[in-house]
Coordinates of C-alpha atoms in Angstrom, one line a residue:
Chain A
M250 CA -43.9 297.8 -61.5
S251 CA -46.9 295.7 -60.5
I252 CA -50.5 296.6 -60.0
T253 CA -53.7 294.6 -59.1
V254 CA -56.6 295.0 -61.6
K255 CA -60.1 294.2 -60.4
Y256 CA -63.3 293.6 -62.3
F257 CA -66.9 293.7 -61.0
A258 CA -70.3 292.4 -61.9
S259 CA -71.0 291.8 -65.6
L260 CA -67.4 292.9 -66.5
R261 CA -66.1 290.3 -64.0
E262 CA -68.2 287.6 -65.8
Q263 CA -67.0 288.8 -69.3
M264 CA -63.4 288.7 -68.1
G265 CA -63.9 285.3 -66.5
T266 CA -62.1 286.6 -63.4
G267 CA -62.4 289.2 -60.7
E268 CA -58.7 290.0 -60.3
V269 CA -55.4 289.9 -62.2
R270 CA -52.0 291.1 -61.4
L271 CA -50.4 293.2 -64.1
D272 CA -46.7 293.8 -64.5
T273 CA -46.3 297.1 -66.5
S274 CA -43.9 299.8 -67.2
A275 CA -43.7 303.0 -65.1
A276 CA -45.8 306.0 -66.0
T277 CA -48.8 303.9 -67.1
T278 CA -52.3 305.5 -67.1
V279 CA -55.5 303.7 -66.0
G280 CA -56.5 303.7 -69.6
E281 CA -53.2 302.0 -70.7
A282 CA -53.5 299.5 -67.9
W283 CA -57.0 298.5 -69.3
Q284 CA -55.4 298.0 -72.7
Q285 CA -52.6 295.9 -71.5
A286 CA -54.9 293.8 -69.3
T287 CA -57.3 293.2 -72.3
D288 CA -54.8 292.8 -75.0
G289 CA -55.6 296.2 -76.7
A290 CA -59.4 296.3 -76.3
D291 CA -60.9 299.8 -76.4
L292 CA -62.1 301.2 -73.2
P293 CA -65.9 301.1 -73.1
A294 CA -67.4 304.5 -72.9
N295 CA -69.4 304.0 -69.8
L296 CA -66.9 302.0 -67.8
L297 CA -66.2 303.4 -64.3
M298 CA -62.6 303.3 -63.0
A299 CA -61.2 303.5 -59.5
V300 CA -57.6 303.5 -58.2
N301 CA -57.2 302.5 -54.6
M302 CA -61.0 302.7 -54.2
E303 CA -61.3 306.3 -55.3
Y304 CA -62.9 307.2 -58.6
V305 CA -60.5 308.4 -61.3
D306 CA -60.6 309.0 -65.1
A307 CA -58.6 307.1 -67.7
H308 CA -55.7 309.6 -67.6
H309 CA -54.9 309.0 -64.0
K310 CA -51.3 307.7 -63.5
V311 CA -51.0 304.4 -61.7
Q312 CA -48.2 303.7 -59.2
D313 CA -46.5 300.4 -58.1
G314 CA -48.8 298.5 -55.8
D315 CA -52.0 300.3 -56.9
E316 CA -55.3 298.5 -57.0
V317 CA -57.0 299.5 -60.2
A318 CA -60.7 298.6 -60.6
F319 CA -63.0 298.6 -63.7
F320 CA -66.7 298.2 -63.5
P321 CA -70.0 299.0 -65.2
P322 CA -72.5 301.7 -64.0
V323 CA -73.6 301.0 -60.5
T324 CA -77.1 299.8 -59.7
G325 CA -77.4 299.8 -55.9
G326 CA -79.9 301.4 -53.6
Chain B
M285 CA -72.6 309.1 -38.7
H286 CA -72.7 305.4 -39.3
I287 CA -72.6 303.3 -42.5
E288 CA -72.9 299.6 -42.6
I289 CA -72.9 296.7 -45.3
R290 CA -75.1 293.9 -44.3
T291 CA -75.1 290.3 -45.7
G292 CA -78.3 289.3 -43.9
Q293 CA -81.9 290.5 -43.8
F294 CA -82.6 293.6 -41.7
D295 CA -85.7 295.5 -40.5
P296 CA -85.1 299.1 -41.4
Y297 CA -87.5 300.4 -38.8
V298 CA -86.0 298.4 -35.9
E299 CA -82.6 299.7 -37.1
V300 CA -83.7 303.3 -37.1
S301 CA -85.4 303.0 -33.6
R302 CA -82.3 301.2 -32.1
Y303 CA -79.8 303.7 -33.6
Q304 CA -81.9 306.7 -32.4
R305 CA -82.2 305.3 -28.9
T306 CA -78.7 303.9 -28.3
T307 CA -76.3 305.7 -30.6
L308 CA -77.8 309.0 -31.5
N309 CA -79.2 309.4 -28.0
L310 CA -80.2 313.1 -28.3
P311 CA -83.8 313.2 -27.0
G312 CA -85.3 316.6 -27.5
Q313 CA -82.7 317.8 -30.0
Y314 CA -84.0 316.3 -33.3
G315 CA -87.2 317.8 -34.5
A316 CA -87.0 316.0 -37.8
T317 CA -86.1 312.5 -39.0
A318 CA -86.2 311.7 -42.7
V319 CA -86.0 308.0 -43.5
F320 CA -85.8 306.3 -47.0
V321 CA -86.1 302.5 -47.4
G322 CA -85.4 300.9 -50.8
S323 CA -87.0 297.4 -51.1
M324 CA -86.7 294.7 -53.6
R325 CA -89.6 294.6 -56.0
D326 CA -90.8 291.4 -57.7
F327 CA -91.2 293.0 -61.0
N328 CA -88.7 295.0 -63.1
A329 CA -88.5 296.2 -66.7
G330 CA -91.5 294.1 -67.6
D331 CA -90.4 290.8 -66.0
S332 CA -91.2 288.9 -62.9
V333 CA -88.2 288.9 -60.6
Q334 CA -87.8 285.8 -58.3
A335 CA -84.5 286.6 -56.4
M336 CA -81.6 289.1 -56.6
H337 CA -77.8 288.9 -56.0
L338 CA -76.3 292.2 -54.9
E339 CA -72.6 292.4 -55.6
H340 CA -70.4 295.1 -54.2
Y341 CA -66.8 296.3 -54.1
P342 CA -65.8 295.7 -50.4
G343 CA -63.7 298.5 -49.1
M344 CA -64.7 301.0 -51.8
T345 CA -68.3 300.8 -50.9
E346 CA -67.7 301.8 -47.3
R347 CA -65.3 304.5 -48.3
Y348 CA -67.8 306.0 -50.7
L349 CA -70.7 305.9 -48.2
E350 CA -68.6 307.5 -45.5
K351 CA -67.6 310.2 -48.0
I352 CA -71.1 311.1 -49.0
S353 CA -72.2 311.0 -45.3
A354 CA -69.4 313.5 -44.5
Q355 CA -70.5 315.6 -47.4
A356 CA -74.1 315.7 -46.3
A357 CA -73.0 316.7 -42.8
S358 CA -70.9 319.6 -44.1
R359 CA -73.6 320.8 -46.5
W360 CA -76.6 320.7 -44.2
D361 CA -77.2 321.4 -40.5
I362 CA -78.0 317.8 -39.5
L363 CA -77.3 316.0 -36.2
D364 CA -76.5 312.5 -37.5
S365 CA -77.1 310.1 -40.4
L366 CA -77.3 306.2 -40.8
I367 CA -76.9 304.2 -44.0
I368 CA -77.4 300.4 -44.1
H369 CA -77.1 298.6 -47.5
R370 CA -77.7 294.9 -48.1
V371 CA -75.5 292.7 -50.2
G372 CA -75.7 289.0 -51.2
E373 CA -78.9 286.9 -51.9
L374 CA -82.1 288.8 -51.6
R375 CA -85.8 287.9 -51.9
P376 CA -88.7 290.1 -53.1
D377 CA -89.8 292.6 -50.3
D378 CA -86.4 292.5 -48.6
P379 CA -85.1 295.9 -47.7
I380 CA -82.1 296.7 -49.7
V381 CA -81.1 300.2 -48.4
L382 CA -81.9 302.4 -45.4
V383 CA -81.0 306.0 -45.2
A384 CA -82.0 308.0 -42.1
V385 CA -81.0 311.6 -41.3
W386 CA -81.8 313.4 -38.0
A387 CA -81.9 317.2 -37.8
A388 CA -83.4 320.1 -35.7
H389 CA -85.5 321.2 -38.7
R390 CA -87.2 319.4 -41.5
E391 CA -85.6 321.1 -44.6
A392 CA -82.1 319.8 -43.7
A393 CA -83.4 316.3 -42.9
F394 CA -85.3 316.1 -46.3
D395 CA -82.5 317.6 -48.4
A396 CA -79.7 315.5 -46.8
S397 CA -81.6 312.2 -47.1
R398 CA -82.4 312.7 -50.7
Y399 CA -78.8 313.8 -51.4
L400 CA -77.5 310.7 -49.8
M401 CA -79.9 308.4 -51.8
E402 CA -79.1 310.1 -55.1
E403 CA -75.3 310.0 -54.5
L404 CA -75.6 306.3 -53.4
K405 CA -77.7 305.4 -56.6
S406 CA -75.3 307.2 -58.9
R407 CA -71.9 306.2 -57.6
A408 CA -71.9 303.6 -54.8
P409 CA -70.3 300.4 -56.2
F410 CA -73.1 298.0 -56.0
W411 CA -74.6 295.9 -58.8
K412 CA -77.8 294.0 -59.0
K413 CA -78.3 290.7 -60.8
E414 CA -81.9 289.5 -61.1
T415 CA -83.1 286.0 -61.3
L416 CA -86.0 285.8 -63.7
P417 CA -88.1 282.7 -64.3
D418 CA -86.0 281.6 -67.2
R419 CA -82.7 283.3 -66.8
S420 CA -80.7 285.9 -64.9
R421 CA -79.5 289.3 -65.9
W422 CA -77.5 292.2 -64.6
V423 CA -79.7 295.2 -64.0
T424 CA -78.7 298.3 -66.0
R425 CA -79.3 301.9 -65.3
A426 CA -82.0 302.2 -67.9
D427 CA -84.0 299.4 -66.3
E428 CA -84.6 301.1 -63.1
Chain C
M63 CA -104.5 306.0 -47.8
H64 CA -105.0 306.6 -44.1
I65 CA -104.9 309.6 -41.8
E66 CA -105.3 309.6 -38.0
I67 CA -105.3 311.9 -35.1
R68 CA -103.8 310.5 -31.9
T69 CA -104.3 311.7 -28.4
G70 CA -101.7 309.3 -26.9
Q71 CA -98.0 308.7 -27.5
F72 CA -97.1 306.6 -30.6
D73 CA -94.1 305.0 -32.0
P74 CA -93.8 306.1 -35.7
Y75 CA -91.6 303.1 -36.7
V76 CA -93.9 300.6 -35.1
E77 CA -96.8 302.3 -36.9
V78 CA -95.0 302.2 -40.3
S79 CA -94.1 298.5 -39.9
R80 CA -97.6 297.6 -38.8
Y81 CA -99.4 299.6 -41.6
Q82 CA -97.0 298.1 -44.3
R83 CA -97.6 294.6 -43.1
T84 CA -101.3 294.6 -42.4
T85 CA -103.0 297.4 -44.4
L86 CA -100.7 298.1 -47.3
N87 CA -99.8 294.5 -47.7
L88 CA -98.2 294.7 -51.1
P89 CA -94.9 292.8 -50.7
G90 CA -92.7 293.2 -53.8
Q91 CA -94.6 296.2 -55.2
Y92 CA -93.1 299.1 -53.3
G93 CA -89.5 299.7 -54.1
A94 CA -89.4 302.9 -52.1
T95 CA -90.7 304.1 -48.8
A96 CA -90.1 307.7 -47.7
V97 CA -90.9 308.4 -44.0
F98 CA -90.8 311.7 -42.2
V99 CA -91.1 312.0 -38.3
G100 CA -91.5 315.3 -36.6
S101 CA -90.6 315.1 -32.9
M102 CA -90.9 317.6 -30.1
R103 CA -87.7 319.4 -29.3
D104 CA -86.9 320.7 -25.8
F105 CA -85.6 323.9 -27.1
N106 CA -87.3 326.5 -29.4
A107 CA -86.7 330.2 -30.3
G108 CA -84.0 330.4 -27.7
D109 CA -85.9 328.9 -24.8
S110 CA -86.0 325.6 -23.0
V111 CA -89.4 323.9 -23.6
Q112 CA -90.7 321.6 -20.9
A113 CA -94.0 320.5 -22.4
M114 CA -96.4 321.2 -25.2
H115 CA -100.1 321.3 -25.8
L116 CA -101.2 320.6 -29.3
E117 CA -104.7 321.9 -30.1
H118 CA -106.5 321.1 -33.3
Y119 CA -109.8 321.7 -35.1
P120 CA -111.5 318.4 -34.8
G121 CA -113.2 317.4 -38.1
M122 CA -111.4 320.0 -40.2
T123 CA -108.0 318.5 -39.5
E124 CA -109.1 315.1 -40.7
R125 CA -110.8 316.6 -43.8
Y126 CA -107.7 318.6 -44.7
L127 CA -105.3 315.6 -44.2
E128 CA -107.5 313.5 -46.4
K129 CA -107.6 316.1 -49.0
I130 CA -103.8 316.5 -49.3
S131 CA -103.4 312.7 -49.2
A132 CA -105.8 312.5 -52.2
Q133 CA -103.9 315.3 -53.9
A134 CA -100.5 313.6 -53.4
A135 CA -102.0 310.4 -54.8
S136 CA -103.2 312.2 -57.9
R137 CA -100.0 314.1 -58.5
W138 CA -97.5 311.3 -58.0
D139 CA -97.5 307.6 -58.9
I140 CA -97.6 306.3 -55.3
L141 CA -99.2 303.1 -53.9
D142 CA -100.2 304.4 -50.5
S143 CA -99.7 307.0 -47.8
L144 CA -100.1 307.3 -44.0
I145 CA -100.3 310.3 -41.8
I146 CA -100.5 310.2 -38.0
H147 CA -100.6 313.4 -36.0
R148 CA -100.5 313.8 -32.2
V149 CA -102.7 316.1 -30.3
G150 CA -103.1 316.9 -26.5
E151 CA -100.2 317.0 -24.0
L152 CA -96.7 316.2 -25.2
R153 CA -93.3 315.8 -23.6
P154 CA -89.9 316.5 -25.3
D155 CA -88.8 313.8 -27.7
D156 CA -92.5 312.7 -28.3
P157 CA -93.2 312.1 -31.9
I158 CA -95.6 314.7 -33.2
V159 CA -96.2 313.7 -36.8
L160 CA -95.5 310.7 -39.1
V161 CA -95.8 310.9 -42.8
A162 CA -95.0 307.7 -44.9
V163 CA -95.4 307.2 -48.6
W164 CA -94.9 303.9 -50.5
A165 CA -94.2 303.9 -54.3
A166 CA -92.6 301.8 -56.9
H167 CA -89.8 304.3 -57.3
R168 CA -88.0 306.7 -55.1
E169 CA -88.7 310.0 -56.9
A170 CA -92.5 309.8 -56.3
A171 CA -92.0 308.6 -52.7
F172 CA -89.6 311.5 -51.9
D173 CA -91.7 314.2 -53.7
A174 CA -95.1 313.1 -52.2
S175 CA -93.7 312.8 -48.6
R176 CA -92.3 316.2 -48.8
Y177 CA -95.4 317.7 -50.4
L178 CA -97.6 316.2 -47.6
M179 CA -95.3 317.6 -44.9
E180 CA -95.2 321.1 -46.5
E181 CA -99.0 321.2 -47.0
L182 CA -99.6 319.9 -43.4
K183 CA -97.3 322.5 -41.9
S184 CA -98.8 325.4 -44.0
R185 CA -102.5 324.7 -43.6
A186 CA -103.5 321.8 -41.4
P187 CA -105.4 323.3 -38.3
F188 CA -103.0 322.5 -35.5
W189 CA -101.6 325.0 -33.0
K190 CA -98.8 324.4 -30.5
K191 CA -98.6 326.0 -27.1
E192 CA -95.3 325.6 -25.3
T193 CA -94.7 325.4 -21.6
L194 CA -91.5 327.4 -20.8
P195 CA -89.9 327.3 -17.2
D196 CA -91.7 330.6 -16.4
R197 CA -94.6 330.9 -18.7
S198 CA -96.5 329.4 -21.6
R199 CA -96.8 330.7 -25.2
W200 CA -98.4 329.9 -28.5
V201 CA -95.9 329.1 -31.1
T202 CA -95.9 331.4 -34.1
R203 CA -94.8 330.7 -37.6
A204 CA -91.7 332.8 -37.2
D205 CA -90.5 330.7 -34.3
E206 CA -90.2 327.5 -36.1
Chain D
M215 CA -130.5 333.0 -39.9
S216 CA -128.2 331.5 -37.4
I217 CA -124.5 330.4 -37.7
T218 CA -122.0 328.9 -35.3
V219 CA -118.7 330.8 -35.0
K220 CA -115.6 329.0 -33.6
Y221 CA -112.3 330.3 -32.5
F222 CA -109.1 328.3 -31.9
A223 CA -105.8 328.6 -30.1
S224 CA -104.6 332.1 -29.1
L225 CA -107.7 333.7 -30.6
R226 CA -109.9 331.4 -28.5
E227 CA -108.1 332.6 -25.4
Q228 CA -108.5 336.3 -26.5
M229 CA -112.2 335.8 -27.1
G230 CA -112.6 333.9 -23.9
T231 CA -114.7 331.3 -25.7
G232 CA -114.3 328.7 -28.4
E233 CA -117.8 329.0 -29.8
V234 CA -120.6 331.4 -30.2
R235 CA -124.0 331.3 -31.9
L236 CA -124.6 334.3 -34.1
D237 CA -128.0 335.4 -35.3
T238 CA -127.5 337.5 -38.4
S239 CA -129.3 338.7 -41.5
A240 CA -129.2 336.9 -44.7
A241 CA -126.4 337.5 -47.3
T242 CA -123.8 338.0 -44.6
T243 CA -120.1 337.3 -45.6
V244 CA -117.5 335.7 -43.4
G245 CA -115.8 339.2 -42.9
E246 CA -119.2 340.6 -41.8
A247 CA -119.8 337.7 -39.5
W248 CA -116.4 338.5 -37.8
Q249 CA -117.4 342.2 -37.3
Q250 CA -120.8 341.2 -35.8
A251 CA -119.2 338.7 -33.5
T252 CA -116.5 341.2 -32.3
D253 CA -118.6 344.3 -32.2
G254 CA -117.0 345.8 -35.2
A255 CA -113.3 344.8 -34.7
D256 CA -111.1 344.9 -37.9
L257 CA -110.4 341.5 -39.3
P258 CA -106.7 340.8 -38.5
A259 CA -104.6 340.5 -41.7
N260 CA -103.2 337.1 -41.0
L261 CA -106.4 335.4 -39.7
L262 CA -107.4 332.2 -41.3
M263 CA -111.1 331.5 -42.0
A264 CA -113.0 328.3 -42.7
V265 CA -116.8 327.6 -43.5
N266 CA -117.9 324.1 -42.8
M267 CA -114.2 323.1 -42.4
E268 CA -113.1 324.3 -45.8
Y269 CA -110.8 327.4 -46.1
V270 CA -112.5 330.5 -47.5
D271 CA -111.7 334.1 -47.8
A272 CA -113.5 337.0 -46.0
H273 CA -115.9 337.6 -49.1
H274 CA -117.4 334.1 -48.8
K275 CA -121.2 334.2 -48.2
V276 CA -122.4 332.3 -45.2
Q277 CA -125.7 330.3 -45.1
D278 CA -128.0 329.4 -42.4
G279 CA -126.5 326.7 -40.2
D280 CA -123.0 327.2 -41.4
E281 CA -120.0 326.6 -39.0
V282 CA -117.7 329.6 -39.5
A283 CA -114.2 329.2 -37.9
F284 CA -111.5 331.9 -37.3
F285 CA -107.9 331.0 -36.2
P286 CA -104.3 332.1 -36.2
P287 CA -101.7 330.7 -38.7
V288 CA -101.3 327.0 -38.0
T289 CA -98.2 325.5 -36.4
G290 CA -98.6 321.7 -36.5
G291 CA -96.3 319.0 -37.8

């Protein structure tokens, strides 16, 4: 299955891209998607995660076609 | 209930007046209006700030602001709410965010407006990058 | 820090904008502005209200509003505050009171503006007399 | 000594006047001034009192020339 992975703000700059497509096996969690996208890097403790624009935790299962986003703590307002 | 992301400068007080007159349009029903405006400061975490870039997650931002607006409307007896948030390139003194809540009584207006701001600050996907005299930096939660 | 009693109608958002630009005049220093506007409702305690007379104690009102403004400034880290309160003959939808507080950070602006409104409501010597379709009545604390 | 007594709002209407001058003996309290001004009426429990535009209680001593005000609970804002 195929998912879209998005990065924002300082994480986007670190990754050098705002968006990648990831082909992955079924039954993947958000945490596993992070590791696949980053060649096995640990998930930073304060990273925020969303699937299809709703906050989730690292154990959330991703589905084919999902948009998975990773980003640092927010600083709006 | 209205939320909006703006790429250009806006005058929060003109926006509140206009929304109240044209969209809310409930003269005599609201006894209380609580308004909060967040503006760009020219000084942060010990440094002079010359400009700011405000990044957001298009789509998720709107969804999140609509969600907290609906939550405020279900928790408090309010008549309406308005949120406008700026993105893109900002200069010092530019308004960043406007939250306005109309209610019959003041307690609900105060409580709901503060709730909206706290939820917005803690979870709405916006990120600030400051331009300092010699470099730029992403704002972190600890800086604010 | 400014307080004012007004006998004529006023637009609270025009007043906030003007004060911010001409008197406060600290662009880039205030990150937070909390504004509260109390307006006249056309309905109170189960009755339709057609007009209102707002009586005050000239001299004591000003003294009291200056006192609570000074107290807010000593309790919270705020840059400035503005209070305007209407007296005389009012019509539904007329603004009655404006409280605005400017601060570097939102917590102080929120806290101080609410403090000012609560102190004003509990002790500032103003009294409302409502004109109902068939009679007039003094508003009591329990009505509100 | 002589003091000015002011009434506001519903109390002003009940009294039929907003202001009276009261000639009284020295060492009078605000509560005693109320009784002299009203021919011995009890001080209503929720009445507010001010001397020279500052809140006081009924035991506050009045001085020659003071402005003493009585009024119902306030309803501004």
